Short mmCIF file of C-alpha atoms in Angstrom, two decimals:
data_model
loop_
_atom_site.label_atom_id
_atom_site.label_comp_id
_atom_site.label_asym_id
_atom_site.label_seq_id
_atom_site.Cartn_x
_atom_site.Cartn_y
_atom_site.Cartn_z
CA MET A 29 155.22 137.80 79.91
CA GLU A 30 152.61 139.40 77.97
CA SER A 31 149.40 137.54 77.55
CA SER A 32 147.03 139.22 75.29
CA ILE A 33 143.61 138.33 73.07
CA ALA A 34 144.77 139.43 69.15
CA GLY A 35 142.26 140.33 66.69
CA ASP A 36 142.22 136.13 66.03
CA GLY A 37 140.52 135.68 69.18
CA ASN A 38 143.07 133.74 70.24
CA LEU A 39 144.88 134.36 73.59
CA HIS A 40 148.91 135.46 72.76
CA GLU A 41 150.94 134.81 75.17
CA SER A 42 154.84 136.50 74.57
CA LEU A 43 158.08 135.90 77.16
CA SER A 44 161.07 137.92 76.94
CA PHE A 45 164.72 137.55 76.63
CA ALA A 46 167.76 139.82 77.34
CA TRP A 47 171.44 139.39 77.19
CA TRP A 48 173.72 142.02 78.22
CA ASN A 49 177.72 142.15 78.82
CA THR A 50 177.74 144.89 81.22
CA SER A 51 181.98 145.25 81.60
CA LEU A 52 181.72 146.13 84.66
CA SER A 53 183.71 143.61 86.65
CA PRO A 54 185.80 141.55 83.49
CA ARG A 55 186.39 138.16 85.19
CA GLY A 56 184.37 138.78 88.91
CA ILE A 57 186.71 141.23 89.75
CA ASP A 58 185.60 144.59 90.74
CA ARG A 59 187.48 147.51 88.97
CA VAL A 60 188.65 150.67 91.37
CA ASP A 61 185.86 152.99 89.89
CA ASN A 62 183.20 150.07 90.44
CA LYS A 63 180.66 152.53 92.18
CA GLU A 64 179.87 154.75 90.04
CA ASN A 65 179.56 152.75 87.02
CA GLN A 66 177.60 149.86 88.91
CA ALA A 67 174.85 152.48 89.74
CA ILE A 68 175.21 153.71 85.97
CA ALA A 69 174.17 150.25 84.63
CA GLY A 70 171.94 149.73 87.77
CA GLU A 71 169.56 152.66 86.57
CA ALA A 72 169.76 151.46 82.84
CA ILE A 73 169.36 147.77 83.93
CA ALA A 74 166.07 148.84 86.08
CA LEU A 75 164.88 150.93 82.73
CA MET A 76 165.02 148.41 80.54
CA LEU A 77 163.79 145.81 82.34
CA LEU A 78 160.62 147.88 82.77
CA GLU A 79 160.76 149.75 79.04
CA LYS A 80 161.06 145.98 77.08
CA LYS A 81 159.35 144.51 80.01
CA ILE A 82 161.94 141.45 80.28
CA ASP A 83 161.20 138.18 81.47
CA PHE A 84 165.08 136.47 81.39
CA LEU A 85 168.11 138.98 81.69
CA GLY A 86 171.45 137.58 81.03
CA LEU A 87 174.44 139.65 82.45
CA GLY A 88 178.18 139.19 81.83
CA GLU A 89 181.13 140.11 83.68
CA VAL A 90 179.36 141.50 86.99
CA SER A 91 180.92 140.74 90.49
CA PRO A 92 179.30 139.34 93.77
CA SER A 93 179.34 143.33 95.17
CA ASP A 94 177.42 144.68 92.08
CA ILE A 95 174.76 141.62 92.15
CA GLU A 96 174.23 142.52 95.77
CA TYR A 97 173.91 145.97 94.60
CA PHE A 98 171.35 144.60 91.91
CA ASN A 99 169.68 143.49 94.18
CA SER A 100 169.13 146.17 96.47
CA LEU A 101 167.79 147.91 93.69
CA LEU A 102 164.95 144.98 93.16
CA LEU A 103 164.31 144.11 96.26
CA HIS A 104 160.40 145.25 96.16
CA SER A 105 160.28 143.87 92.83
CA SER A 106 159.14 140.81 91.13
CA TYR A 107 162.38 140.51 90.04
CA LYS A 108 165.06 137.99 91.37
CA ILE A 109 168.52 137.60 90.60
CA ARG A 110 170.22 133.87 90.13
CA GLU A 111 174.18 133.88 89.82
CA CYS A 112 176.87 131.67 88.65
CA PHE A 113 180.59 132.66 89.90
CA GLU A 114 181.44 129.29 89.61
CA LYS A 115 185.22 128.47 89.16
CA VAL A 116 186.25 126.68 85.92
CA GLY A 117 190.14 126.26 85.81
CA LYS A 118 191.98 129.28 87.33
CA GLY A 119 189.42 131.74 86.26
CA LYS A 120 185.32 131.07 87.29
CA PHE A 121 182.16 132.29 85.48
CA SER A 122 181.04 135.91 86.43
CA GLN A 123 177.69 136.04 85.27
CA ALA A 124 174.11 136.37 86.98
CA TYR A 125 170.87 136.64 85.31
CA ILE A 126 167.35 138.61 86.46
CA TYR A 127 164.38 137.14 85.88
CA ASN A 128 160.78 138.03 86.48
CA ALA A 129 159.49 135.82 89.26
CA ASN A 130 155.51 135.97 88.65
CA ASN A 131 157.16 134.43 84.75
CA VAL A 132 159.68 132.61 85.27
CA ARG A 133 161.13 129.94 87.52
CA ILE A 134 164.69 128.24 87.39
CA LEU A 135 164.35 125.01 87.93
CA GLU A 136 167.70 123.12 87.22
CA GLN A 137 171.44 124.96 86.57
CA LYS A 138 174.56 123.17 85.49
CA VAL A 139 177.65 124.60 84.23
CA LEU A 140 179.22 123.78 80.95
CA GLU A 141 182.76 123.46 80.61
CA TYR A 142 185.76 121.81 78.25
CA SER A 143 188.94 120.94 78.98
CA ILE A 144 191.94 120.61 77.19
CA LEU A 145 195.84 120.13 77.54
CA GLY A 146 194.96 120.68 81.46
CA ARG A 147 193.38 124.15 80.89
CA ASN A 148 189.55 124.54 81.80
CA TYR A 149 187.25 126.97 79.34
CA ARG A 150 183.85 128.00 80.29
CA VAL A 151 181.11 126.33 77.39
CA GLY A 152 178.18 128.17 79.71
CA ASP A 153 175.63 128.25 82.38
CA SER A 154 172.76 125.41 81.20
CA LEU A 155 169.45 126.59 82.77
CA ILE A 156 165.90 125.05 82.63
CA ILE A 157 163.57 127.26 83.19
CA SER A 158 159.65 126.87 83.84
CA THR A 159 157.01 129.55 81.89
CA LYS A 160 153.92 129.96 83.57
CA CYS A 161 151.90 128.27 81.83
CA GLY A 162 154.38 124.70 82.28
CA SER A 163 156.42 125.24 79.15
CA LEU A 164 159.82 124.83 80.19
CA ILE A 165 163.13 125.84 78.00
CA ASN A 166 166.48 125.50 77.83
CA VAL A 167 168.72 128.57 78.50
CA ILE A 168 171.83 128.39 77.84
CA VAL A 169 173.99 131.38 78.83
CA SER A 170 177.88 131.60 77.66
CA HIS A 171 180.40 134.10 77.57
CA TRP A 172 183.27 132.54 75.28
CA PRO A 173 186.92 133.58 75.65
CA SER A 174 188.06 137.25 74.00
CA LYS A 175 189.78 137.58 70.08
CA LEU A 176 193.07 138.86 71.97
CA HIS A 177 194.90 135.55 71.94
CA SER A 178 194.64 133.53 69.01
CA GLU A 179 194.39 130.33 70.36
CA ASN A 180 191.12 131.20 71.45
CA ASP A 181 189.73 130.86 67.86
CA LYS A 182 190.21 127.24 67.89
CA VAL A 183 188.89 126.58 71.56
CA ARG A 184 185.67 128.84 70.93
CA ASN A 185 185.02 126.34 67.63
CA HIS A 186 185.49 123.10 70.67
CA LEU A 187 182.90 125.22 72.62
CA ALA A 188 180.49 125.36 70.00
CA SER A 189 180.72 121.72 69.83
CA THR A 190 180.46 120.90 73.30
CA LEU A 191 177.58 122.83 73.20
CA ARG A 192 175.52 121.75 70.76
CA ASN A 193 176.41 118.09 72.22
CA LYS A 194 174.81 118.74 75.48
CA VAL A 195 171.76 120.04 73.79
CA HIS A 196 170.19 116.39 74.15
CA ASN A 197 167.14 115.90 71.36
CA LEU A 198 167.65 119.31 69.57
CA SER A 199 164.82 117.94 67.21
CA GLU A 200 162.59 118.43 70.03
CA ALA A 201 164.13 120.64 72.50
CA ASN A 202 162.88 124.38 73.67
CA VAL A 203 166.69 126.00 73.84
CA VAL A 204 167.62 129.40 73.91
CA ILE A 205 171.81 130.42 73.61
CA MET A 206 172.50 133.61 74.92
CA GLY A 207 175.40 135.28 75.62
CA ASP A 208 178.93 137.15 73.96
CA PHE A 209 180.53 134.74 71.79
CA ASN A 210 183.35 136.57 70.92
CA ALA A 211 182.35 135.91 67.30
CA GLU A 212 179.93 136.57 64.98
CA PRO A 213 177.45 135.23 62.83
CA PHE A 214 179.46 134.50 60.39
CA GLU A 215 182.59 133.39 62.08
CA GLU A 216 183.24 129.18 62.48
CA SER A 217 182.13 128.97 66.07
CA LEU A 218 178.73 129.53 64.95
CA SER A 219 178.01 129.03 62.41
CA GLU A 220 180.15 125.73 61.57
CA TYR A 221 180.37 124.61 65.20
CA LEU A 222 177.03 125.17 66.35
CA LEU A 223 175.41 125.20 62.95
CA ALA A 224 173.13 128.61 64.32
CA SER A 225 171.86 129.27 60.93
CA ARG A 226 170.80 132.10 58.96
CA ASP A 227 168.27 130.00 56.48
CA LYS A 228 164.90 130.27 58.45
CA PRO A 229 163.19 127.44 56.12
CA LYS A 230 166.48 125.41 55.97
CA VAL A 231 166.03 125.25 59.76
CA ARG A 232 162.44 124.32 59.51
CA LYS A 233 163.78 121.14 57.59
CA LYS A 234 166.12 120.11 59.22
CA LYS A 235 165.82 120.27 63.27
CA GLU A 236 169.52 119.98 64.01
CA LEU A 237 170.02 123.42 63.12
CA PHE A 238 169.97 126.61 65.23
CA TYR A 239 168.55 129.50 64.00
CA ASN A 240 170.37 132.69 64.60
CA PRO A 241 168.28 135.75 64.23
CA PHE A 242 171.02 138.52 63.95
CA TRP A 243 172.93 137.59 60.85
CA SER A 244 170.28 140.00 59.64
CA LYS A 245 171.79 142.34 62.19
CA LEU A 246 174.53 142.51 60.14
CA GLY A 247 175.11 146.22 58.85
CA MET A 248 174.24 149.89 59.97
CA SER A 249 171.32 150.19 62.01
CA GLU A 250 168.64 152.37 61.08
CA CYS A 251 169.15 155.25 64.22
CA GLN A 252 172.98 155.21 61.94
CA GLY A 253 173.84 154.95 65.82
CA TYR A 254 176.33 151.65 65.57
CA CYS A 255 176.66 148.56 63.77
CA GLY A 256 177.14 145.59 65.82
CA SER A 257 176.76 145.16 69.75
CA TYR A 258 180.46 145.64 70.68
CA PHE A 259 182.37 148.86 70.40
CA PHE A 260 185.93 148.30 69.76
CA LYS A 261 187.66 151.67 69.50
CA SER A 262 191.06 150.36 67.68
CA GLY A 263 188.93 148.31 64.97
CA MET A 264 190.79 148.36 62.02
CA SER A 265 187.66 148.62 59.01
CA SER A 266 184.88 148.77 61.76
CA ASN A 267 184.48 150.00 65.42
CA TRP A 268 181.49 147.59 65.80
CA LEU A 269 181.29 143.74 66.05
CA LEU A 270 178.66 141.44 66.39
CA PHE A 271 179.31 139.39 69.37
CA ASP A 272 176.61 139.42 71.29
CA GLN A 273 173.61 137.41 70.06
CA ILE A 274 170.20 135.23 71.17
CA ILE A 275 170.51 131.86 69.25
CA VAL A 276 167.23 129.65 69.46
CA SER A 277 166.69 125.71 68.22
CA SER A 278 164.52 124.79 65.55
CA ASN A 279 161.85 124.03 67.82
CA PHE A 280 160.65 128.14 67.47
CA LEU A 281 160.24 128.24 64.73
CA ASN A 282 156.82 125.62 64.36
CA ASP A 283 154.85 127.66 64.54
CA LYS A 284 153.28 125.59 67.52
CA GLY A 285 153.79 126.40 71.44
CA TRP A 286 156.46 128.90 71.73
CA SER A 287 157.73 130.58 67.77
CA LEU A 288 160.73 133.49 67.83
CA ILE A 289 159.37 136.85 66.85
CA ASN A 290 161.75 137.87 64.39
CA GLU A 291 161.42 141.44 64.54
CA LYS A 292 161.96 141.10 68.33
CA SER A 293 165.37 139.91 67.92
CA LEU A 294 166.83 144.01 68.59
CA ILE A 295 170.35 145.38 69.39
CA GLY A 296 170.70 148.32 72.26
CA THR A 297 168.56 150.88 73.67
CA GLU A 298 168.88 154.51 73.37
CA ASP A 299 170.63 154.78 76.95
CA ILE A 300 172.88 152.14 76.71
CA LEU A 301 174.55 153.35 73.20
CA LYS A 302 175.33 156.89 75.09
CA LEU A 303 176.80 154.73 77.93
CA VAL A 304 178.65 153.08 75.22
CA LYS A 305 179.60 156.56 73.49
CA ASN A 306 180.84 158.05 76.38
CA THR A 307 184.33 157.00 76.35
CA LYS A 308 184.89 157.97 80.52
CA LEU A 309 182.91 154.93 81.15
CA HIS A 310 183.63 151.37 80.74
CA PHE A 311 180.53 150.12 78.49
CA ASP A 312 181.44 148.92 75.48
CA HIS A 313 178.86 146.63 74.55
CA LEU A 314 175.41 147.08 73.45
CA PRO A 315 172.22 145.07 75.19
CA VAL A 316 170.67 142.18 72.52
CA PHE A 317 166.74 141.40 72.48
CA THR A 318 164.56 138.33 71.46
CA GLN A 319 160.63 137.28 72.41
CA LEU A 320 158.95 134.15 72.23
CA GLU A 321 155.31 134.32 71.67
CA LYS A 322 152.65 131.19 72.32
CA VAL A 323 149.35 131.33 70.80
CA ASN A 324 146.70 129.67 72.56
CA VAL A 325 143.96 128.72 70.17
CA MET B 8 185.97 107.63 37.43
CA PHE B 9 185.82 108.19 41.30
CA ASN B 10 187.06 105.86 43.97
CA PHE B 11 186.59 105.36 47.58
CA GLU B 12 189.89 104.86 48.75
CA SER B 13 190.91 107.67 50.26
CA ALA B 14 186.88 107.62 52.50
CA LEU B 15 187.98 104.01 53.77
CA LYS B 16 191.75 105.14 54.60
CA THR B 17 190.00 108.02 56.27
CA GLY B 18 187.40 105.48 57.91
CA LEU B 19 190.56 103.22 58.82
CA ALA B 20 192.82 105.80 60.49
CA SER B 21 189.33 106.96 62.50
CA ALA B 22 188.80 103.63 63.30
CA VAL B 23 192.18 102.93 65.24
CA GLU B 24 192.33 106.69 66.39
CA GLU B 25 189.66 105.67 68.54
CA ALA B 26 190.66 102.17 69.29
CA ASN B 27 193.64 103.94 71.21
CA ASN B 28 192.16 106.69 72.94
CA LEU B 29 189.89 104.33 74.45
CA GLU B 30 192.79 101.70 75.34
CA GLU B 31 194.25 105.14 76.86
CA ILE B 32 191.14 105.74 78.75
CA GLU B 33 191.24 102.61 80.07
CA THR B 34 194.30 102.50 81.19
CA VAL B 35 193.04 106.13 83.31
CA LEU B 36 190.05 103.98 84.57
CA GLU B 37 192.09 100.66 85.87
CA THR B 38 194.55 103.43 87.82
CA LEU B 39 191.72 104.88 89.40
CA LYS B 40 189.77 101.95 90.50
CA ALA B 41 193.28 100.13 92.01
CA ASN B 42 193.64 103.26 93.94
CA ILE B 43 190.54 103.22 95.46
CA GLU B 44 190.88 99.74 96.31
CA SER B 45 194.87 100.41 97.76
CA PHE B 46 193.14 103.19 99.48
CA THR B 47 190.46 101.37 101.02
CA SER B 48 192.62 98.30 101.91
CA ASN B 49 190.87 96.45 99.11
CA CYS B 50 186.99 97.90 100.52
CA VAL B 51 186.13 99.24 97.97
CA SER B 52 186.49 99.19 94.16
CA SER B 53 185.00 101.03 91.24
CA LYS B 54 183.76 100.30 87.40
CA LEU B 55 181.96 101.69 84.93
CA ILE B 56 178.00 100.22 84.12
CA GLU B 57 175.47 101.18 82.20
CA GLN B 58 172.06 102.80 83.48
CA THR B 59 168.94 103.24 82.38
CA ASN B 60 167.00 105.87 83.50
CA GLN B 61 163.19 105.82 83.57
CA GLU B 62 162.71 109.24 84.73
CA ILE B 63 161.66 112.60 82.52
CA ASP B 64 164.90 113.55 81.42
CA PHE B 65 165.71 117.55 79.85
CA SER B 66 164.78 116.33 76.60
CA THR B 67 161.36 114.34 77.25
CA ALA B 68 160.32 117.26 79.38
CA LEU B 69 160.92 119.88 77.03
CA SER B 70 159.37 117.75 74.02
CA SER B 71 155.84 118.41 75.73
CA LEU B 72 153.37 115.97 76.93
CA GLN B 73 155.38 112.87 75.67
CA GLY B 74 156.14 111.87 79.23
CA PRO B 75 158.75 109.59 80.15
CA ARG B 76 161.08 107.45 78.54
CA GLU B 77 164.13 104.98 78.74
CA VAL B 78 167.26 107.17 78.48
CA LYS B 79 170.43 104.46 78.74
CA TYR B 80 173.84 106.59 80.13
CA LYS B 81 176.93 105.25 81.54
CA SER B 82 178.18 106.38 85.17
CA LEU B 83 181.19 105.62 87.33
CA MET B 84 180.46 103.44 89.96
CA ALA B 85 181.88 102.95 93.75
CA LEU B 86 180.87 99.51 95.30
CA ASN B 87 181.64 97.40 98.29
CA LYS B 88 184.44 94.72 97.59
CA THR B 89 182.86 93.04 101.34
CA GLY B 90 180.52 92.85 103.50
CA LYS B 91 176.82 91.63 104.04
CA ASN B 92 175.09 93.29 101.09
CA GLN B 93 176.59 95.05 97.47
CA TYR B 94 175.88 98.73 97.52
CA TYR B 95 176.50 101.13 94.45
CA LYS B 96 177.01 105.15 94.67
CA GLU B 97 177.46 106.95 91.36
CA LEU B 98 180.69 108.97 91.09
CA CYS B 99 179.32 110.61 88.11
CA GLU B 100 177.37 110.12 84.57
CA TRP B 101 179.82 109.02 81.96
CA ASP B 102 179.66 109.96 78.12
CA TYR B 103 182.21 108.98 75.46
CA GLY B 104 182.90 111.13 72.57
CA SER B 105 182.41 110.31 68.51
CA ARG B 106 186.22 109.17 68.95
CA GLY B 107 186.72 108.08 72.61
CA TYR B 108 187.27 111.91 73.77
CA PRO B 109 185.96 114.18 74.35
CA VAL B 110 184.95 111.83 77.61
CA THR B 111 182.19 114.32 79.39
CA LEU B 112 181.37 113.62 83.07
CA ASP B 113 178.12 114.88 84.82
CA TYR B 114 178.76 115.56 88.62
CA SER B 115 177.78 117.77 91.25
CA ASN B 116 175.63 120.42 89.06
CA LYS B 117 178.77 120.68 86.48
CA SER B 118 179.08 118.69 83.73
CA ILE B 119 183.40 118.69 81.75
CA ALA B 120 184.46 117.34 78.21
CA CYS B 121 187.50 116.18 78.96
CA ALA B 122 189.83 116.65 75.31
CA ASP B 123 192.31 114.26 76.34
CA LYS B 124 193.61 112.19 79.07
CA GLU B 125 195.52 114.61 81.28
CA SER B 126 191.90 116.98 81.33
CA LEU B 127 190.05 113.28 81.80
CA ILE B 128 192.63 112.97 85.12
CA ASN B 129 191.88 116.19 86.32
CA ALA B 130 189.06 115.74 86.13
CA LEU B 131 188.51 112.85 87.96
CA GLN B 132 191.21 114.06 90.58
CA ASP B 133 188.37 117.58 91.31
CA LEU B 134 185.44 114.54 91.51
CA LEU B 135 187.28 112.90 94.17
CA MET B 136 187.97 115.87 96.11
CA ARG B 137 184.64 116.66 96.57
CA PRO B 138 183.02 116.20 99.79
CA GLU B 139 180.23 114.82 97.98
CA SER B 140 182.31 111.45 96.88
CA GLY B 141 183.90 111.26 99.94
CA LYS B 142 180.52 110.49 101.29
CA LYS B 143 179.98 107.65 98.94
CA ILE B 144 183.03 106.45 99.76
CA LYS B 145 183.23 106.41 103.41
CA PHE B 146 179.55 105.02 103.09
CA LEU B 147 181.03 102.10 101.45
CA MET B 148 183.54 101.55 103.34
CA GLU B 149 181.41 101.31 106.46
CA LYS B 150 179.24 98.90 104.33
CA ALA B 151 182.09 96.74 103.80
CA GLN B 152 183.30 95.81 106.97
CA GLU B 153 179.11 94.88 108.08
#
């Protein structure tokens, strides 16, 4: 969270969010050669936190031993870690959150599940965070089931509906949804069930819609290095897919209170792009970022 | 030329589906109640009741300075059937979906949306197996003896 007096004479505060599917420990289970990847990921995370001044970073595919290692790296910093390894059916959550305790506090945490025909699925982990200035934001961190099984396509739709239903009073709520949805912005689950739109003026008017700034990231990056957040080497027409996104409620488009800074909704860092392109390592996702700003007149 | 027959047909089918689902959910609740009563030798029972929460909920808190407002919600409660005083203990919050399902249970920092009978039964079993639920049933069994 940064504060600065801008040219307009008002105090501007900003809050930075990020998500990274680390690919370190799928399903929360350590890989055999985890130590090397853990050290590389730790360095990448530390750099990201410092350079991008991240206040809240969601991490996917991590294990308790990964968190123990990251904790040791952050021991003397203002960053704290909250983990989520809750069991869900035969699987479990495998995510964690690194947050700058000087700027945000986590007040509540609740896991959201969906169950059909006796099978349980992870909808997300819902956190209520408070900012330094006392605002409350509902941050929901999700990692939805993969595309490897076609039956998951329908499941993701149900997960999106369940997530929508869990947000009370959507028109008034400050909600940030981040994660690896295993779906691109245009897919049914996100666009028709979660109702995460690309159309800012429409979302301003229809407060039941979410705004997904990552619609605008479909296409080649300026550096020509990537065109998505997930590198899939066996992709038919593209090796990149945009599965990782940060989506916000319409309240952040009001220009009152906290507002989304559209140009700060970004994919990747140069360092992590190098890791993803190194086929000897396990990394296959780029992190995604966004930023909120509050103007105190 | 237009007509509303198709819309009427859909509406009727939805109403029938909802009624069937609610009936099915009711049988699950009845079985739960019967099992709690027989397990506790008729000391403790369960029922769904509507509650009003005056505290600040997520949505009001998020909507800045509007202050607390009344939030109505359903709870699955356990209660003692005998004893000097009657006590109620909330086992979980309960929310019906638009067609009866999904039924959403909120308990122990978890919220689970159950899309069908099998999932609902599994979730209720998970709820009853938790130590928090055991403590509440034990408390009510003791109060039933007073």
